[in-house]
GROMACS .gro file of C-alpha atoms in nm:
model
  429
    1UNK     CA    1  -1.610   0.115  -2.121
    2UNK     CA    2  -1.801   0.159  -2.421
    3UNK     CA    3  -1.807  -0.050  -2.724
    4UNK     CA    4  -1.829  -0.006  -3.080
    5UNK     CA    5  -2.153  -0.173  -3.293
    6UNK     CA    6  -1.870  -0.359  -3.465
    7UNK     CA    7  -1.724  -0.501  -3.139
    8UNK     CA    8  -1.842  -0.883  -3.029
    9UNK     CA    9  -2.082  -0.808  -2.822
   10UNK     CA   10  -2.184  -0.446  -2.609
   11UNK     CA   11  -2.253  -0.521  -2.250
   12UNK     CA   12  -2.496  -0.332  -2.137
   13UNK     CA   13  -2.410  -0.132  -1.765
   14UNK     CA   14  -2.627  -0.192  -1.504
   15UNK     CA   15  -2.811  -0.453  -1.708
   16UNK     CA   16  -2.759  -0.855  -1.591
   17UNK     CA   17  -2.888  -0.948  -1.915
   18UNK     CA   18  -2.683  -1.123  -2.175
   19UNK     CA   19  -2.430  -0.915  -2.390
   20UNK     CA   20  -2.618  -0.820  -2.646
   21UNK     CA   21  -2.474  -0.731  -3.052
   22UNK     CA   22  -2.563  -0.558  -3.328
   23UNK     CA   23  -2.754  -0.840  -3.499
   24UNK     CA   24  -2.952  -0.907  -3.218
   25UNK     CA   25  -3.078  -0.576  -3.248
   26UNK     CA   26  -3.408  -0.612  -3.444
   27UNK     CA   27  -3.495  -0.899  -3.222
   28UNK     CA   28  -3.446  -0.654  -2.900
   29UNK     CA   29  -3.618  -0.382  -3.013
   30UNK     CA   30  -3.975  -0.666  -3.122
   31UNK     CA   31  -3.938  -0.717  -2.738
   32UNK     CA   32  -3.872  -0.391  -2.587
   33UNK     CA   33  -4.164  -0.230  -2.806
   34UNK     CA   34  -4.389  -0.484  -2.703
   35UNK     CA   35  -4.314  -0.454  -2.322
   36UNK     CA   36  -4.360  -0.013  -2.359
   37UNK     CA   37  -4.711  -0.149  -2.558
   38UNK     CA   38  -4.829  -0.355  -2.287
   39UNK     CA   39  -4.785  -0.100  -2.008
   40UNK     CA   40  -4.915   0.169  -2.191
   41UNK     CA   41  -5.228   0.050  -2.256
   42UNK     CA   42  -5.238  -0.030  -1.883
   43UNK     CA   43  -5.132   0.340  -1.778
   44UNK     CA   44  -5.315   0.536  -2.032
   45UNK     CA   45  -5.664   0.318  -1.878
   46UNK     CA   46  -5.531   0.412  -1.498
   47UNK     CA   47  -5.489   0.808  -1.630
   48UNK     CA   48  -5.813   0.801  -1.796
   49UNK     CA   49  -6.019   0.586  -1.557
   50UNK     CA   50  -5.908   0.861  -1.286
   51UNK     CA   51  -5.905   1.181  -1.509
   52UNK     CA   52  -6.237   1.168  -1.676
   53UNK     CA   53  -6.419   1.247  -1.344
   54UNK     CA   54  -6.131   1.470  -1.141
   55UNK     CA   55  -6.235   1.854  -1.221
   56UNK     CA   56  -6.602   1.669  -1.163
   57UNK     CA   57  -6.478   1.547  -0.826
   58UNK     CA   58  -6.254   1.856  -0.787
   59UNK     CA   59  -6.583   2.094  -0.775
   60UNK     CA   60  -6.764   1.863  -0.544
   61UNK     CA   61  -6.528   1.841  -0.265
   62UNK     CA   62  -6.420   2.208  -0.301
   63UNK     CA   63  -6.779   2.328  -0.309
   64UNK     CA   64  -6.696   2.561  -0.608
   65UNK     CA   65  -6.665   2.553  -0.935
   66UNK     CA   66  -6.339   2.797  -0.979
   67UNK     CA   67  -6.142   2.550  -0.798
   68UNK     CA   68  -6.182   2.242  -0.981
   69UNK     CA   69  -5.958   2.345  -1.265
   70UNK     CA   70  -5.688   2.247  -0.967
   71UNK     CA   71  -5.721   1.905  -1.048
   72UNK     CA   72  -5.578   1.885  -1.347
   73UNK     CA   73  -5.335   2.129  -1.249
   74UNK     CA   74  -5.204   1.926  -0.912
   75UNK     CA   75  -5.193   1.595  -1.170
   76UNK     CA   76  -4.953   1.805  -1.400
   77UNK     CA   77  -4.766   1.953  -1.145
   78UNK     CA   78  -4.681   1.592  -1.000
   79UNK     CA   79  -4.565   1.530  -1.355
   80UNK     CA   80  -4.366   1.831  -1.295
   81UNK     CA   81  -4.205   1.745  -1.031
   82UNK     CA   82  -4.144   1.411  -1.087
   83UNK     CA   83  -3.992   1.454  -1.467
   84UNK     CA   84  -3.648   1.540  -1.374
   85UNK     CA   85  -3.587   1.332  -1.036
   86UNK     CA   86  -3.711   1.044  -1.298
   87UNK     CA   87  -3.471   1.154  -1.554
   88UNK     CA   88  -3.164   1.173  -1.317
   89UNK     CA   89  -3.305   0.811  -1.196
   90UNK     CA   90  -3.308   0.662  -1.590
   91UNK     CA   91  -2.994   0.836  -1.624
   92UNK     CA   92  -2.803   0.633  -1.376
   93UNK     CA   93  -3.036   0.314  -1.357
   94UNK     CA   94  -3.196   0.322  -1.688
   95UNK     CA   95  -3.606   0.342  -1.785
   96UNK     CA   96  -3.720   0.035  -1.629
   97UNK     CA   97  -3.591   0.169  -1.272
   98UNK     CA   98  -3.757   0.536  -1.342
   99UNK     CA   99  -4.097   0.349  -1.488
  100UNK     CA  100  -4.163   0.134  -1.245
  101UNK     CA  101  -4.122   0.381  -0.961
  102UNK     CA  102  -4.375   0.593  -1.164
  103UNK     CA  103  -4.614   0.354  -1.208
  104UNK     CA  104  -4.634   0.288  -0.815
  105UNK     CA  105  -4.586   0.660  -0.717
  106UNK     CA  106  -4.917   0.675  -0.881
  107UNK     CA  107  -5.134   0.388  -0.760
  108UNK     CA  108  -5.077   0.554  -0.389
  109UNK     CA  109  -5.161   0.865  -0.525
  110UNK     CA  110  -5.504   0.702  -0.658
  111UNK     CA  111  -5.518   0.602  -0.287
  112UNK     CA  112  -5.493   0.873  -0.140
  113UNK     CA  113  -5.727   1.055  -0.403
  114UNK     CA  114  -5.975   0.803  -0.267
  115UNK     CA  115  -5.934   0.886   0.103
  116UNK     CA  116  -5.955   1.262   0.031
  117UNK     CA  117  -6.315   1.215  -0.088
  118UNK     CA  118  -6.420   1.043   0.159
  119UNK     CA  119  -6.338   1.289   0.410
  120UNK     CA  120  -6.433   1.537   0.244
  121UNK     CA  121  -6.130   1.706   0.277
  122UNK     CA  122  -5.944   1.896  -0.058
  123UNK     CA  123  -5.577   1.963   0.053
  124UNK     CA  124  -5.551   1.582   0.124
  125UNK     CA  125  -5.762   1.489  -0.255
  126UNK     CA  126  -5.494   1.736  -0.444
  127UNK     CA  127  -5.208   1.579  -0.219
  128UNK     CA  128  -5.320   1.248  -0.378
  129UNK     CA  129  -5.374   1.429  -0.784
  130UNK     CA  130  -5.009   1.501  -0.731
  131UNK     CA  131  -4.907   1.164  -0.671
  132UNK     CA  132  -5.186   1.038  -0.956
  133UNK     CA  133  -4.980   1.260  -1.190
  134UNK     CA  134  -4.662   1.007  -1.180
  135UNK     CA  135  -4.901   0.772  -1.427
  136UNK     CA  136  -4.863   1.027  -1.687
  137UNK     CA  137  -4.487   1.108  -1.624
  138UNK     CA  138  -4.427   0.729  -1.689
  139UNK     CA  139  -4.677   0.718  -1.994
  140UNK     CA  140  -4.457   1.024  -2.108
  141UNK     CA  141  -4.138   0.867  -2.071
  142UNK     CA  142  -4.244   0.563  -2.246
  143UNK     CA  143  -4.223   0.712  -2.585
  144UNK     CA  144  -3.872   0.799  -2.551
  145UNK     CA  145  -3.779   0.476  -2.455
  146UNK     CA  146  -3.907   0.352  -2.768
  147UNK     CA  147  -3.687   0.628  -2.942
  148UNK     CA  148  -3.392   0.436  -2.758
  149UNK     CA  149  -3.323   0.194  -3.000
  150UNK     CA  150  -3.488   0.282  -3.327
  151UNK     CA  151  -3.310   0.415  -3.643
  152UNK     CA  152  -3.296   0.777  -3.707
  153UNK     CA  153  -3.532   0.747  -3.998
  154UNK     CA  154  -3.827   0.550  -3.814
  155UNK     CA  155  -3.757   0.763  -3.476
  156UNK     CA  156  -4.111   0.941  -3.507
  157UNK     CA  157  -4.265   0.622  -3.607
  158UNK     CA  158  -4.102   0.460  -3.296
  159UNK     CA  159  -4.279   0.681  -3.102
  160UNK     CA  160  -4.563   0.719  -3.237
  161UNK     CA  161  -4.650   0.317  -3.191
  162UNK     CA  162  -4.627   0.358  -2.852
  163UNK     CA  163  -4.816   0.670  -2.820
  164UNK     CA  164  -5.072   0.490  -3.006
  165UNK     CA  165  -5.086   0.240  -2.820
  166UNK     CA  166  -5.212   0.432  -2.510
  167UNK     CA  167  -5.547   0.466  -2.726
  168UNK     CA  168  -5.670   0.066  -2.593
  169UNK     CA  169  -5.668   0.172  -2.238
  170UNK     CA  170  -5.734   0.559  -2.288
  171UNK     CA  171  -6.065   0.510  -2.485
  172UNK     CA  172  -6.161   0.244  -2.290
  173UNK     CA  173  -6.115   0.484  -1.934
  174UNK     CA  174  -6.369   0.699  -1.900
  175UNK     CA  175  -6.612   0.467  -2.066
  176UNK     CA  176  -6.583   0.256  -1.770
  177UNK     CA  177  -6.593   0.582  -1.516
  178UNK     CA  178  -6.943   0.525  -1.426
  179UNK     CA  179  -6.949   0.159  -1.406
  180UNK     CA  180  -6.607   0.230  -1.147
  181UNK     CA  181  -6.834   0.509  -1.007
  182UNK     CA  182  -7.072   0.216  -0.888
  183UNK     CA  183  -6.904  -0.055  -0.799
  184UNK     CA  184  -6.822   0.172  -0.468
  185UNK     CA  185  -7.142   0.244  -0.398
  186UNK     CA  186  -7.257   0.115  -0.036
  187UNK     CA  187  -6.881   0.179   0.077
  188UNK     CA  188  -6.895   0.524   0.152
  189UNK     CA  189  -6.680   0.626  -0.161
  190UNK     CA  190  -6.852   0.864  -0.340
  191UNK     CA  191  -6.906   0.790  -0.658
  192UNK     CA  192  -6.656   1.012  -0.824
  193UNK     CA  193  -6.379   0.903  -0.640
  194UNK     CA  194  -6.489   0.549  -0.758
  195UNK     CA  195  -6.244   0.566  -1.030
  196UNK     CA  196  -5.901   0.620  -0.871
  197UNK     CA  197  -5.987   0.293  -0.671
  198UNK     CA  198  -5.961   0.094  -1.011
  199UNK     CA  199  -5.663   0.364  -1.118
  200UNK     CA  200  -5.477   0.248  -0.830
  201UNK     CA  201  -5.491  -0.167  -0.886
  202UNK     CA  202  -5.409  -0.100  -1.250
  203UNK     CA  203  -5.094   0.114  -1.172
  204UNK     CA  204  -4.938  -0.147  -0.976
  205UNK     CA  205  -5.036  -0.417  -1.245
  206UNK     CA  206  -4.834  -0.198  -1.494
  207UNK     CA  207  -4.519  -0.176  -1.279
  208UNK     CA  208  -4.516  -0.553  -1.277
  209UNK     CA  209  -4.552  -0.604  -1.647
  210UNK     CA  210  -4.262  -0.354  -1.670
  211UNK     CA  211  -4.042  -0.496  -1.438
  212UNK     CA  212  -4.067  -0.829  -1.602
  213UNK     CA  213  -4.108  -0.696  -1.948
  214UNK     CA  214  -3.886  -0.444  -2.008
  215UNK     CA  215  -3.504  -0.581  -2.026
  216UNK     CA  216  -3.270  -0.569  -2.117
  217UNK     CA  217  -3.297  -0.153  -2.041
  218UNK     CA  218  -3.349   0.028  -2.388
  219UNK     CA  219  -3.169   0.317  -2.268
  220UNK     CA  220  -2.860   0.153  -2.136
  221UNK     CA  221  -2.815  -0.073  -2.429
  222UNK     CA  222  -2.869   0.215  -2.699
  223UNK     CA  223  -2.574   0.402  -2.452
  224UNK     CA  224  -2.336   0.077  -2.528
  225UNK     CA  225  -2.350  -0.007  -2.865
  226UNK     CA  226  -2.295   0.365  -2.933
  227UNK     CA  227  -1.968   0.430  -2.965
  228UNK     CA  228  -2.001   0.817  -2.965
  229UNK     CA  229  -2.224   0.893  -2.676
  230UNK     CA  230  -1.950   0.938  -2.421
  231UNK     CA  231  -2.040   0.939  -2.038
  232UNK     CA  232  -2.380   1.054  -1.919
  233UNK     CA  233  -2.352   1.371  -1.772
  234UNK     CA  234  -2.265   1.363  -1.378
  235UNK     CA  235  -2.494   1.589  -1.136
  236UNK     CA  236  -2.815   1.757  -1.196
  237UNK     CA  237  -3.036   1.655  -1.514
  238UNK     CA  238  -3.147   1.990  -1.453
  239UNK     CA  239  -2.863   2.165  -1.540
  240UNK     CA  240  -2.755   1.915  -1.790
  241UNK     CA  241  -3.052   1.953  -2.016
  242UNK     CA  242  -3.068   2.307  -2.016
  243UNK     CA  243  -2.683   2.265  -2.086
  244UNK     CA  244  -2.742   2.069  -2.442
  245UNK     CA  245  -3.074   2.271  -2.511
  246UNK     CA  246  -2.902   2.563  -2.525
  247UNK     CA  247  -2.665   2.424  -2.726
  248UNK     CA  248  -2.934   2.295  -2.995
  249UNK     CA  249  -3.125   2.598  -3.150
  250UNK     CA  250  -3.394   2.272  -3.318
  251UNK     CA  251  -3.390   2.169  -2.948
  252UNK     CA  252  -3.533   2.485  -2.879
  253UNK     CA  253  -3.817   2.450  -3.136
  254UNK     CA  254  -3.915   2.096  -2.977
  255UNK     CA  255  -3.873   2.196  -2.632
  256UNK     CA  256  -4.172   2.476  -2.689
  257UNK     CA  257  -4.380   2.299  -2.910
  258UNK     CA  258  -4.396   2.030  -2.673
  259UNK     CA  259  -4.499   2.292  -2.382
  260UNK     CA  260  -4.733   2.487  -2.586
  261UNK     CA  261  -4.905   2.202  -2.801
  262UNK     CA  262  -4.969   2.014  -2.398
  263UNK     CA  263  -5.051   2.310  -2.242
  264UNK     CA  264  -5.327   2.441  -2.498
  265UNK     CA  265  -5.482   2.059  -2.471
  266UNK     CA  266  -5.439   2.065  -2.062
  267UNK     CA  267  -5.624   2.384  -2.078
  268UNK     CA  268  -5.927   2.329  -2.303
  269UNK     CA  269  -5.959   1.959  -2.249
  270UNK     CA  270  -5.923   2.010  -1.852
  271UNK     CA  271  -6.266   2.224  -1.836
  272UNK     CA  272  -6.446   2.078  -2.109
  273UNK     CA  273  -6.676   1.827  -1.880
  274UNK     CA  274  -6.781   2.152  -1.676
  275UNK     CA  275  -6.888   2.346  -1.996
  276UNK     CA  276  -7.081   2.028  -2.102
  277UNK     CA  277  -7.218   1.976  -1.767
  278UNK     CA  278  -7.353   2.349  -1.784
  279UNK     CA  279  -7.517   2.291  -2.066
  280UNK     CA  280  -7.726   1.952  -1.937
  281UNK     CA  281  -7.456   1.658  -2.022
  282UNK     CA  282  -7.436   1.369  -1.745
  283UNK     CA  283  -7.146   1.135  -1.680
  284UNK     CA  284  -7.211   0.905  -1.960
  285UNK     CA  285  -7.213   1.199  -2.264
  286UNK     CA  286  -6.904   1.340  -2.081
  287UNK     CA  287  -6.710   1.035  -2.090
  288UNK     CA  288  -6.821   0.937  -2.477
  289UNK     CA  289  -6.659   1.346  -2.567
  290UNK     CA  290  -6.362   1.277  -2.362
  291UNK     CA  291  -6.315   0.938  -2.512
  292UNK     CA  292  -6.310   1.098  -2.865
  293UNK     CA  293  -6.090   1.356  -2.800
  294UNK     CA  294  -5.851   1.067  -2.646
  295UNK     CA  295  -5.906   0.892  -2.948
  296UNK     CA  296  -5.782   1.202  -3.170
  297UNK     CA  297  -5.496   1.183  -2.935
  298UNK     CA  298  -5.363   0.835  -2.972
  299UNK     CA  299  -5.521   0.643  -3.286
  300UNK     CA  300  -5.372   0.835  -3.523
  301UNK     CA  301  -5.075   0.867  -3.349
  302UNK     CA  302  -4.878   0.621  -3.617
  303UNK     CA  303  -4.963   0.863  -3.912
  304UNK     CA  304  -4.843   1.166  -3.689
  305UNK     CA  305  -4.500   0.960  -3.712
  306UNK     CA  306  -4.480   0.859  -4.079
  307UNK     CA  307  -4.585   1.201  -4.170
  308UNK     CA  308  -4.301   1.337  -3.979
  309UNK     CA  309  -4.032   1.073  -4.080
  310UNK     CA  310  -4.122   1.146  -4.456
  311UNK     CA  311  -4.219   1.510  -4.452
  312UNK     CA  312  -3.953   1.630  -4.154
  313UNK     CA  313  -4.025   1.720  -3.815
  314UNK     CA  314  -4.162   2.153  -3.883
  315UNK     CA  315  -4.370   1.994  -4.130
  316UNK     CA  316  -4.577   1.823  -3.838
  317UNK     CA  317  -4.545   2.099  -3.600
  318UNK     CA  318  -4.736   2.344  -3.893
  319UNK     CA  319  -4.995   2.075  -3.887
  320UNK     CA  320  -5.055   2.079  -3.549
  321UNK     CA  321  -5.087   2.475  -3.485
  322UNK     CA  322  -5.331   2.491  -3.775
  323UNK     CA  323  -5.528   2.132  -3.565
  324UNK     CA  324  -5.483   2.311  -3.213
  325UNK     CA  325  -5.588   2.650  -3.385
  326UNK     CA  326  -5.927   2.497  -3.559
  327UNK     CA  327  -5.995   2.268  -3.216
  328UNK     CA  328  -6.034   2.583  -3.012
  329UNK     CA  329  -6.201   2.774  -3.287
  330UNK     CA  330  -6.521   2.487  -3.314
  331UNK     CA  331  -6.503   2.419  -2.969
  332UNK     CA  332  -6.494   2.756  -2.858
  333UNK     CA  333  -6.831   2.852  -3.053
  334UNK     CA  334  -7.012   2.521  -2.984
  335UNK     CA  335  -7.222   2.648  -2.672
  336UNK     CA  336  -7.493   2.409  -2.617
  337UNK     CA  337  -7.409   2.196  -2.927
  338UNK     CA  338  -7.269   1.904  -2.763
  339UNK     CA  339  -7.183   1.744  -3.091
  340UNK     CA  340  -6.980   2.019  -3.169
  341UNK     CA  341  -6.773   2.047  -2.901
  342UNK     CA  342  -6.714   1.660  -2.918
  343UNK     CA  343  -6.576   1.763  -3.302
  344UNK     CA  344  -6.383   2.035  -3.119
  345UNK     CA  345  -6.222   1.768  -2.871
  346UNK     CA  346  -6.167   1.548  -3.144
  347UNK     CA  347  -5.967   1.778  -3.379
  348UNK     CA  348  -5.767   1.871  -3.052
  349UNK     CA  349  -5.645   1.533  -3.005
  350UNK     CA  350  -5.505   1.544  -3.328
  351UNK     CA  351  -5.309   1.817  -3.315
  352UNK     CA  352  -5.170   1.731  -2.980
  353UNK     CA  353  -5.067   1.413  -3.157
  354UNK     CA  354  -4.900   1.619  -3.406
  355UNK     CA  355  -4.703   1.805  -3.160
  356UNK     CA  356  -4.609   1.555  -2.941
  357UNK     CA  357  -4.472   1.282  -3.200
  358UNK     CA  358  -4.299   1.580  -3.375
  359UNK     CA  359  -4.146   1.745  -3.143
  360UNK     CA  360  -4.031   1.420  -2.925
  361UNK     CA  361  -3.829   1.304  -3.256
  362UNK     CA  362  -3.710   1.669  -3.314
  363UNK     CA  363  -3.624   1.669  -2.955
  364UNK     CA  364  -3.375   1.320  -2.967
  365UNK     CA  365  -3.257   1.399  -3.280
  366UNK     CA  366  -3.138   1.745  -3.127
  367UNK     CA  367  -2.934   1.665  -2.878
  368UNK     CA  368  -2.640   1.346  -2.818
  369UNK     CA  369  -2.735   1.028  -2.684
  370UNK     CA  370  -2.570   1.120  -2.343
  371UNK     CA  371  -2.739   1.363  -2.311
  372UNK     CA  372  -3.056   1.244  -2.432
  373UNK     CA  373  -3.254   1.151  -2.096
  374UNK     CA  374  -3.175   1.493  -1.927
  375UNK     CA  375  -3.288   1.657  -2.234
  376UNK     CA  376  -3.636   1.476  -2.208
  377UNK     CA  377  -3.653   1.477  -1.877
  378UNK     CA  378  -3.601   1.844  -1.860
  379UNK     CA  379  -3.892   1.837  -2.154
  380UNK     CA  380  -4.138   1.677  -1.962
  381UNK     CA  381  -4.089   1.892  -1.690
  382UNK     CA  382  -4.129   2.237  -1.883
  383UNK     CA  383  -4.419   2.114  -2.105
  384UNK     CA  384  -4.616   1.966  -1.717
  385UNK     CA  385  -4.513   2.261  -1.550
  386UNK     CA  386  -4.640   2.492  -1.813
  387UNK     CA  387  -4.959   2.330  -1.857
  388UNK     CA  388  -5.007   2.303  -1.456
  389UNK     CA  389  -5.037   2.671  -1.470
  390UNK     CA  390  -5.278   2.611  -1.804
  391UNK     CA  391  -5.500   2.419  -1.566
  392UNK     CA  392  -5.523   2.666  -1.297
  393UNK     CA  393  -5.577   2.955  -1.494
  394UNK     CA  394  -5.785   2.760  -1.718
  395UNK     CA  395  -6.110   2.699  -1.459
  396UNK     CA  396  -6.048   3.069  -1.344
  397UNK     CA  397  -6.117   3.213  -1.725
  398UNK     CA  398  -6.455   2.938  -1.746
  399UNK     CA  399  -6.592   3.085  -1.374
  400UNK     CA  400  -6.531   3.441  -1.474
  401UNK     CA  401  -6.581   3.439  -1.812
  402UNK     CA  402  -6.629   3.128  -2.005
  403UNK     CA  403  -6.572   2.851  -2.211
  404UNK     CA  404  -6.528   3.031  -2.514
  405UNK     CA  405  -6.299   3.278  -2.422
  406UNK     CA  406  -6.081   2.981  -2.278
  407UNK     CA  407  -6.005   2.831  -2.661
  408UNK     CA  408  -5.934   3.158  -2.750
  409UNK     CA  409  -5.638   3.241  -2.506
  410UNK     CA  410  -5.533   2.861  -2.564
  411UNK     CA  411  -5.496   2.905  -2.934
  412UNK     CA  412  -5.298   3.247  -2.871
  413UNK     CA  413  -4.996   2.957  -2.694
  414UNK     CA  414  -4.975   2.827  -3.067
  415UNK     CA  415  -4.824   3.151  -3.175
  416UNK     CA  416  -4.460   3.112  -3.006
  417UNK     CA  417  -4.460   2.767  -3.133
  418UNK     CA  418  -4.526   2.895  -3.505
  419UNK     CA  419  -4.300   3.167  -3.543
  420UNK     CA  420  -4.021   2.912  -3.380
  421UNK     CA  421  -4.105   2.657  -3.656
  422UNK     CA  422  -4.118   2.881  -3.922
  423UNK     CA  423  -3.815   3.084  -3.870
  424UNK     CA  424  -3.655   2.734  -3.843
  425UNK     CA  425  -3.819   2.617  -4.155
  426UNK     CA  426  -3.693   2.942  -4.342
  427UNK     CA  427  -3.305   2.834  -4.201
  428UNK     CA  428  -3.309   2.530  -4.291
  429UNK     CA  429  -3.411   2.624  -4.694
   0.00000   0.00000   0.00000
């Protein structure tokens, strides 16, 4: 039974937390926010730690360089997988249940990374990148949890908090690559792999802070006290997301600028430490580019969201075509300038921001709150899936024709995205 905000108290199903009411709201959501902070700037150091080094790591055990574009592309396609069994799980169970699962999905697939290098064998090291990828379906789902309980009108801002607060762990990640790199040394691990070792012990640190942290569930509480959500839709989260997507023409809009403003970033990002590595970079200049372009990802994050709360949702999505559209531009004409692709990197990360905050609170605002973790589930899976196939394609283009050529095709994915937000834009005046 569901209860009104105006009713005593809304017990929350599932949950064997204390009834929680309307007044104890602003209280909840202090404690919820901080929980989602805490584990994702865990997760976003276990994704970087591991990521800054895979195409790297990729090429080595492979033995060529047109296959390590894979590794980024097995990590997304565990995403991929994972985004909609996860959604039908936090449909049923709520986000704690589908986060922690995530998180620990992931540390074995650091494992397994791990025991992939050391034999020397590549199946078994993409086997374990598929696995790795659950770290960033959980860092994905994160930021609608925090969309859960927040007011219409600070939505984006909701979001982007926790987005931004990835940045701690995701700057910090492939800073510490090489340090990871040689603490294996002597072990038999090479070097590159000595990452996922450290990926692995923080994944399971961040399931615990969420399973202690995160209650009562954001997801099943916002579902109580709202007296108009109705049941959450029986069967596949599949079917039920494309159900309400189809039903939501700003949906839509969201839905592809969230799969084209990821899969442009996969794609460029994912093959950047070869091109610098061409052109004479070692570990230590790779992981300083990477860490700026995570930083233009996730710092600015909070402005992303009170740009988009203030100016509307299309408003942010023309920012970050004409961010994505300039990243590829100076980063697709840097050749050996290594300061210029870092600029290029940079400028990416902001647009992806952009996109991502944007289109997440276009996305919730879309569709109705039963419906609302299908929806994103089936969101995560499109905008992994699509940039899976970004990744593969991507280290194909860079052994057969470049770097360069790469941005450009990537900032051709903007134009679907534009004309979408545009032709909304022009509707909505």
């Amino acid at each position: 039974m569901t209860h009104t905000p105006s009713a005593p108290d809304a017990v929350v199903p599932g949950s064997i937390s204390a009834p929680v009411t309307p007044d104890e709201l602003p209280a909840l959501r202090r404690r919820v926010q901080a929980g989602l902070i805490a584990t994702q700037i865990l997760g976003g150091l276990g994704i970087a730690i591991g990521f800054a080094l895979a195409a790297v790591l990729a090429r080595d055990v492979s033995g060529t360089e047109a296959l390590s574009g894979l590794a980024s592309t097995a990590s997304v396609a565990g995403s991929a997988l994972l985004a909609m069994p996860l959604a039908t799980l936090m449909t049923r169970r709520g986000r704690r249940a589908g986060l922690v699962l995530a998180y620990l999905l992931a540390a074995v697939g650091a494992g397994v990374v791990v025991l992939g290098a050391v034999l020397g064998n590549f199946p078994l090291l993409l086997a374990g990148l598929v696995g790795f990828g659950a770290g960033s379906s959980a860092n994905l789902a994160a930021r609608f949890a925090a969309a859960d309980l927040a007011e219409p009108d600070r939505r984006a801002r909701a979001i982007s908090t926790v987005v931004w607060a990835t940045t701690i762990g995701a700057v910090l990640g492939p800073n510490v690559a090489a340090p990871a790199g040689k603490s294996v040394s002597g072990l038999g691990v090479p070097a590159a792999a000595g990452p996922f070792v450290w990926a692995a012990g923080v994944f399971v640190l961040a399931a615990a802070v969420v399973a202690v942290l995160l209650q009562p569930d954001p997801l099943l509480t916002a579902r109580a006290l709202d007296a108009g959500a109705g049941e959450a839709p029986e069967g596949r989260s599949l079917r039920a997301g494309m159900d309400a997507v189809r039903k939501s023409p700003r949906a839509r809009i969201a839905l592809v600028t969230i799969a084209g403003t990821h899969t442009a970033m996969v794609s460029i990002m994912s093959m950047t430490p070869v091109a610098l590595t061409h052109h004479g970079a070692g570990i230590q200049l790779v992981g300083l580019v990477i860490s700026g372009h995570i930083t233009g990802m996730y710092a600015f994050s909070p402005l992303m969201g009170w740009l988009s709360d203030r100016l509307g949702r299309l408003a942010v999505i023309g920012l970050a075509v004409g961010l994505i559209g300039t990243a590829a531009l100076v980063a697709g004409t840097a050749g050996a300038s290594h300061g210029r692709t870092a600029l290029g990197l940079f400028i990416l990360g902001l647009g992806w921001s952009a996109g991502l905050v944007s289109g997440s609170a276009l996305l919730t605002d879309s569709v109705p709150q039963a419906a609302r973790a299908a929806v994103q589930g089936l969101s995560d899976f499109v905008m992994n899936t699509a940039a899976g196939l970004g990744g593969l394609a991507a280290g194909l283009i860079v052994a057969k024709a470049g770097y360069g050529p790469l941005n450009a095709i990537a900032a051709c994915l903007l134009l679907p995205m534009a004309a979408l937000a545009l032709r909304g834009a022009l509707r909505k005046a």
